[in-house]
Short mmCIF file of C-alpha atoms and ligand atoms in Angstrom, two decimals:
data_model
loop_
_atom_site.label_atom_id
_atom_site.label_comp_id
_atom_site.label_asym_id
_atom_site.label_seq_id
_atom_site.Cartn_x
_atom_site.Cartn_y
_atom_site.Cartn_z
CA ALA A 1 118.10 100.55 102.38
CA PRO A 2 117.28 99.20 98.95
CA ASP A 3 115.75 101.46 96.28
CA VAL A 4 112.10 100.19 96.20
CA PRO A 5 111.23 99.66 92.49
CA LEU A 6 108.54 102.06 91.40
CA ALA A 7 107.39 99.52 88.81
CA ASN A 8 106.63 96.98 91.53
CA VAL A 9 104.64 99.56 93.60
CA LYS A 10 102.71 100.56 90.47
CA ALA A 11 101.97 96.84 89.62
CA HIS A 12 100.26 96.51 93.00
CA LEU A 13 98.16 99.63 92.29
CA SER A 14 97.09 98.09 88.87
CA GLN A 15 96.00 94.97 90.74
CA LEU A 16 94.06 96.95 93.31
CA GLN A 17 92.39 98.95 90.46
CA SER A 18 91.45 95.65 88.76
CA ILE A 19 89.95 94.29 92.05
CA ALA A 20 87.86 97.41 92.41
CA SER A 21 86.69 97.39 88.83
CA SER A 22 85.53 93.72 89.05
CA ASN A 23 83.82 94.30 92.40
CA GLY A 24 81.46 97.23 91.87
CA GLY A 25 84.11 100.02 91.63
CA ASN A 26 85.40 100.10 95.21
CA ARG A 27 87.34 98.28 97.93
CA ALA A 28 85.22 99.44 100.86
CA HIS A 29 84.56 97.93 104.25
CA GLY A 30 81.94 95.14 103.97
CA ARG A 31 82.17 95.00 100.16
CA PRO A 32 83.85 92.14 98.16
CA GLY A 33 86.53 94.42 96.81
CA PHE A 34 87.95 94.92 100.36
CA ARG A 35 88.27 91.15 101.04
CA ALA A 36 89.77 90.57 97.58
CA SER A 37 92.35 93.32 98.34
CA LEU A 38 93.33 91.66 101.54
CA ASP A 39 93.66 88.23 99.78
CA TYR A 40 95.96 89.83 97.22
CA VAL A 41 98.28 91.40 99.80
CA GLN A 42 98.24 88.35 102.03
CA ALA A 43 99.23 85.98 99.19
CA LYS A 44 102.26 88.12 98.32
CA LEU A 45 103.40 88.18 101.98
CA ASP A 46 102.84 84.43 102.49
CA ALA A 47 104.91 83.69 99.40
CA ALA A 48 107.67 85.82 100.69
CA GLY A 49 108.00 84.08 104.04
CA TYR A 50 105.89 86.31 106.34
CA GLN A 51 103.79 84.87 109.15
CA THR A 52 100.38 86.35 108.39
CA SER A 53 97.14 86.43 110.41
CA VAL A 54 93.74 88.01 109.75
CA GLN A 55 91.94 89.67 112.69
CA SER A 56 88.11 89.98 112.28
CA PHE A 57 85.86 92.63 113.76
CA SER A 58 82.32 93.71 113.27
CA ARG A 59 81.15 97.13 112.29
CA SER A 60 77.94 98.56 110.74
CA GLY A 61 76.51 95.05 110.21
CA ALA A 62 79.52 93.80 108.27
CA THR A 63 82.68 91.87 109.13
CA GLY A 64 85.92 93.82 108.80
CA TYR A 65 89.48 92.50 108.72
CA ASN A 66 93.02 93.59 109.65
CA LEU A 67 95.92 91.83 108.01
CA ILE A 68 98.96 91.38 110.26
CA ALA A 69 102.34 90.11 108.98
CA ASP A 70 105.36 89.31 111.03
CA TRP A 71 108.87 88.90 109.62
CA PRO A 72 110.45 86.15 111.62
CA GLY A 73 113.35 87.22 113.79
CA GLY A 74 114.52 90.22 115.75
CA ASP A 75 113.75 91.25 119.32
CA VAL A 76 110.05 90.83 119.73
CA ASP A 77 110.20 92.99 122.88
CA ASP A 78 111.31 95.84 120.60
CA THR A 79 108.80 95.61 117.71
CA LEU A 80 108.57 98.23 114.94
CA MET A 81 105.23 98.26 113.21
CA THR A 82 104.44 99.78 109.83
CA GLY A 83 100.96 100.08 108.62
CA ALA A 84 98.51 101.47 105.96
CA HIS A 85 94.75 101.27 105.63
CA LEU A 86 93.55 98.83 102.96
CA ASP A 87 89.93 99.97 102.62
CA SER A 88 88.62 102.56 100.21
CA VAL A 89 85.51 104.70 100.49
CA THR A 90 82.42 103.35 98.67
CA ALA A 91 82.63 106.16 96.11
CA GLY A 92 85.65 104.84 94.18
CA PRO A 93 88.59 102.46 93.97
CA GLY A 94 90.83 104.38 96.43
CA ILE A 95 94.08 104.18 94.53
CA ASN A 96 95.85 107.11 96.17
CA ASP A 97 93.65 106.75 99.32
CA ASN A 98 95.03 104.37 100.25
CA GLY A 99 96.25 101.99 97.44
CA SER A 100 99.37 104.15 97.57
CA GLY A 101 100.23 103.48 101.23
CA THR A 102 99.17 99.89 100.86
CA ALA A 103 101.42 99.27 97.87
CA ALA A 104 104.47 101.17 99.17
CA THR A 105 104.23 99.40 102.57
CA LEU A 106 103.78 96.04 100.80
CA GLU A 107 106.76 96.59 98.54
CA THR A 108 108.83 97.57 101.53
CA ALA A 109 107.82 94.32 103.25
CA LEU A 110 108.77 92.41 100.14
CA ALA A 111 112.05 94.22 99.96
CA VAL A 112 112.84 93.05 103.48
CA ALA A 113 112.20 89.44 102.37
CA ARG A 114 114.26 89.76 99.20
CA GLU A 115 117.26 91.01 101.07
CA ASN A 116 116.60 88.65 103.95
CA TYR A 117 117.05 91.68 106.26
CA GLN A 118 117.66 90.54 109.74
CA PRO A 119 117.61 93.71 111.91
CA ASP A 120 117.86 93.99 115.76
CA ARG A 121 114.25 94.94 116.12
CA HIS A 122 111.29 92.69 115.20
CA LEU A 123 109.30 93.93 112.19
CA ARG A 124 105.51 93.74 111.94
CA PHE A 125 103.44 95.06 109.13
CA ALA A 126 99.62 95.80 109.16
CA TRP A 127 96.96 96.61 106.62
CA TRP A 128 93.92 98.01 108.35
CA GLY A 129 90.26 97.61 107.71
CA ALA A 130 87.59 100.20 108.04
CA GLU A 131 89.81 103.30 108.46
CA GLU A 132 87.26 105.24 106.43
CA LEU A 133 84.59 104.53 109.03
CA GLY A 134 86.68 106.14 111.75
CA LEU A 135 89.95 104.27 112.25
CA VAL A 136 87.93 101.12 113.16
CA GLY A 137 90.37 98.40 112.39
CA SER A 138 93.50 100.01 113.92
CA THR A 139 91.49 100.99 117.00
CA TYR A 140 90.24 97.38 117.38
CA TYR A 141 93.85 96.08 117.12
CA VAL A 142 95.28 98.43 119.69
CA ASP A 143 92.32 98.08 122.09
CA ASN A 144 92.50 94.26 121.99
CA LEU A 145 96.22 93.92 122.50
CA PRO A 146 97.05 92.48 125.85
CA SER A 147 99.06 95.05 127.82
CA SER A 148 102.05 92.67 127.71
CA GLU A 149 101.85 92.71 123.88
CA ARG A 150 101.17 96.45 123.69
CA SER A 151 104.31 97.27 125.56
CA LYS A 152 106.46 95.31 122.96
CA ILE A 153 105.43 97.70 120.21
CA THR A 154 108.01 100.42 120.52
CA GLY A 155 107.15 102.31 117.40
CA TYR A 156 104.53 102.65 114.62
CA LEU A 157 104.90 104.08 111.11
CA ASN A 158 101.74 105.05 109.11
CA PHE A 159 101.35 105.70 105.40
CA ASP A 160 98.02 107.08 104.15
CA MET A 161 98.02 108.90 100.77
CA VAL A 162 101.67 109.00 99.48
CA GLY A 163 101.10 109.47 95.76
CA SER A 164 98.81 112.56 95.49
CA PRO A 165 98.62 113.84 91.90
CA ASN A 166 99.53 117.42 92.90
CA PRO A 167 101.85 116.40 95.68
CA GLY A 168 103.15 118.04 98.76
CA TYR A 169 105.76 116.36 100.93
CA PHE A 170 104.63 116.18 104.49
CA ALA A 171 105.78 114.42 107.67
CA TYR A 172 103.51 114.09 110.71
CA ASP A 173 104.74 116.61 113.26
CA GLY A 174 105.95 114.11 115.86
CA ASP A 175 108.41 116.63 117.44
CA GLY A 176 105.79 119.25 117.95
CA SER A 177 107.70 121.94 116.09
CA SER A 178 104.45 123.23 114.65
CA GLY A 179 101.83 121.78 116.93
CA SER A 180 101.42 119.55 119.93
CA GLY A 181 103.77 116.74 119.00
CA GLY A 182 103.50 113.10 120.07
CA PRO A 183 104.71 110.53 122.53
CA ALA A 184 108.44 110.52 123.32
CA GLY A 185 110.27 108.89 120.46
CA SER A 186 107.98 110.40 117.76
CA ALA A 187 110.53 113.17 117.27
CA GLU A 188 113.22 110.63 116.29
CA ILE A 189 110.78 108.97 113.87
CA GLU A 190 110.02 112.27 112.17
CA GLN A 191 113.61 113.04 111.83
CA VAL A 192 114.36 109.60 110.25
CA LEU A 193 111.43 110.01 107.83
CA ARG A 194 112.71 113.43 106.83
CA ALA A 195 116.33 112.22 106.39
CA TYR A 196 115.68 110.48 103.13
CA PHE A 197 114.20 113.65 101.60
CA GLN A 198 117.28 115.57 102.71
CA THR A 199 119.47 113.22 100.65
CA ILE A 200 117.42 114.03 97.52
CA ASP A 201 117.14 117.81 98.40
CA VAL A 202 113.31 117.73 98.59
CA PRO A 203 111.90 120.03 101.33
CA VAL A 204 109.48 118.49 103.80
CA GLN A 205 106.78 120.37 105.71
CA ASP A 206 104.99 119.33 108.93
CA THR A 207 101.48 118.13 108.87
CA ALA A 208 99.23 117.83 111.87
CA PHE A 209 99.74 114.98 114.23
CA ASP A 210 96.17 115.05 115.27
CA GLY A 211 95.04 111.44 114.83
CA ARG A 212 93.39 111.75 111.41
CA SER A 213 94.71 108.30 110.32
CA ASP A 214 95.59 104.91 111.84
CA TYR A 215 98.44 106.15 113.97
CA GLY A 216 95.79 107.84 116.24
CA PRO A 217 95.07 104.74 118.40
CA PHE A 218 98.85 104.16 118.81
CA ILE A 219 99.74 107.63 120.04
CA ARG A 220 96.66 107.57 122.41
CA VAL A 221 98.31 104.69 124.27
CA GLY A 222 101.72 106.41 124.27
CA ILE A 223 103.43 104.40 121.41
CA PRO A 224 105.76 106.74 119.44
CA ALA A 225 104.65 107.12 115.83
CA GLY A 226 105.12 109.00 112.56
CA GLY A 227 104.37 108.95 108.95
CA LEU A 228 104.39 110.63 105.58
CA PHE A 229 101.59 112.22 103.55
CA THR A 230 101.28 113.98 100.16
CA GLY A 231 98.07 115.84 100.79
CA ALA A 232 94.27 115.31 100.40
CA GLU A 233 91.56 117.97 99.94
CA GLY A 234 93.72 120.88 101.07
CA ARG A 235 94.97 123.26 98.36
CA LYS A 236 98.64 123.80 97.44
CA THR A 237 99.69 127.37 98.15
CA SER A 238 101.70 129.38 95.75
CA GLN A 239 104.71 129.08 98.14
CA GLN A 240 104.27 125.28 98.14
CA ALA A 241 104.10 125.18 94.35
CA GLN A 242 107.40 127.21 94.27
CA LEU A 243 108.98 124.61 96.62
CA TRP A 244 107.68 121.47 94.95
CA GLY A 245 106.22 122.42 91.63
CA GLY A 246 102.63 121.44 90.72
CA GLN A 247 99.54 123.66 90.64
CA ALA A 248 98.99 126.45 93.14
CA GLY A 249 95.40 126.95 94.25
CA ILE A 250 94.44 123.36 93.45
CA ALA A 251 93.88 120.49 95.87
CA PHE A 252 96.73 118.11 96.52
CA ASP A 253 94.24 115.38 95.49
CA ARG A 254 91.24 116.66 93.54
CA CYS A 255 89.85 113.03 93.43
CA TYR A 256 90.01 112.62 97.23
CA HIS A 257 87.16 110.22 98.23
CA SER A 258 85.82 110.31 94.65
CA SER A 259 85.22 107.91 91.78
CA CYS A 260 88.22 109.40 89.97
CA ASP A 261 90.68 108.12 92.60
CA THR A 262 92.00 105.65 90.00
CA THR A 263 95.48 104.68 88.70
CA SER A 264 95.35 107.98 86.84
CA ASN A 265 95.26 109.80 90.16
CA ILE A 266 98.93 109.11 91.13
CA ASP A 267 102.15 111.22 90.75
CA ASP A 268 104.79 108.70 90.04
CA THR A 269 107.66 110.78 91.34
CA ALA A 270 105.88 111.36 94.70
CA LEU A 271 105.06 107.65 95.01
CA ASP A 272 108.65 106.65 94.20
CA ARG A 273 110.18 109.14 96.68
CA ASN A 274 107.80 108.11 99.44
CA ALA A 275 108.33 104.38 98.87
CA ASP A 276 112.09 104.85 99.07
CA ALA A 277 111.66 107.02 102.20
CA ILE A 278 109.52 104.32 103.87
CA ALA A 279 112.16 101.72 103.14
CA ASN A 280 114.91 104.02 104.38
CA ALA A 281 112.98 104.57 107.63
CA VAL A 282 112.27 100.89 108.18
CA TRP A 283 115.87 99.99 107.64
CA THR A 284 117.30 102.78 109.84
CA LEU A 285 114.82 102.47 112.71
CA ALA A 286 114.92 98.63 112.76
CA ALA A 287 118.71 98.56 113.03
CA GLY A 288 118.93 100.88 115.97
CA GLY A 289 118.18 99.29 119.40
CA GLY A 290 115.18 101.30 120.69
CA ALA A 291 113.86 99.76 123.91
CA GLY A 292 116.05 96.58 123.61
N1 LIG B 301 92.85 109.56 106.86
C1 LIG B 301 92.39 110.39 105.81
C2 LIG B 301 91.56 109.52 104.90
O1 LIG B 301 91.81 108.34 104.73
C3 LIG B 301 93.53 111.01 105.01
C4 LIG B 301 94.52 111.71 105.80
C5 LIG B 301 95.72 111.14 106.06
C6 LIG B 301 94.36 113.03 106.29
C7 LIG B 301 96.71 111.75 106.82
C8 LIG B 301 95.27 113.63 107.06
C9 LIG B 301 96.52 113.04 107.28
O2 LIG B 301 90.65 110.04 104.27
ZN1 ZN B 302 90.09 108.45 103.00
ZN1 ZN B 303 93.20 107.32 103.90
CA1 CA B 304 108.13 118.78 113.00
ZN1 ZN B 305 113.03 104.71 93.93
#
């Protein structure tokens, strides 16, 4: 897999920050900053050769949108999806939550196009609306897939908060080694996501696979899933600070859901490592025949 350029990921974060700043300070569902964020991501994907579509839904008296982008080629009966939520809360610009997942996923998709990667599996990327209102966009997408289309999605990767300023390195516990686990196939996804961090000697801990982000609707219908996370309101323990550095007794993200979740609220090393891990996972999983 290519090394995803951190500078490119950070350029997307700067653009999302500008979009928020010129639209009342946020990129929330139903606000102009959300739609401007979607238009920004869609234009990049269209220019790179993706087939994009926008799915609309209605929630709380406002129209919400999911952006879906298909990379032409591969076995569509064996589709690997990768997604991130694009909306922020109304309190702030949402640069770690979830500009980070948005930008890292976007830059991975653009790396696929730059390399003209033609894997065995079909690749589809998604940027979800209204996650902050309760996984609304991703739930709408999964619930409205015809069963014949649902069965073609053989895996889903989710990235929500991957640049926390006092970072931990977490993988969703797909194999159930510290909780209940997920659909068959989630264990392999967890191992592939962890593999990149092994190559750079960064320890990874499990985080709950309990449906607290957009993979929830996928695992509820039995689609194997996984993802990475650098922590939200939880506090880093002293043991975790010894493992990873950073500040013990302080939240992984002190600006979680706040106005200070700006471009200053990002740890560049965490963002770079996670972006590279995402690309590694997409390359590795897309090459291996899953259901095909
Ligand atoms: N989904 C949460 C939010 O957007 C963040 C989160 C992601 C929490 C992953 C736990 C695990 O606020
Ligand atoms: Zn959030
Ligand atoms: Zn989030
Ligand atoms: Ca595990
Ligand atoms: Zn890198």
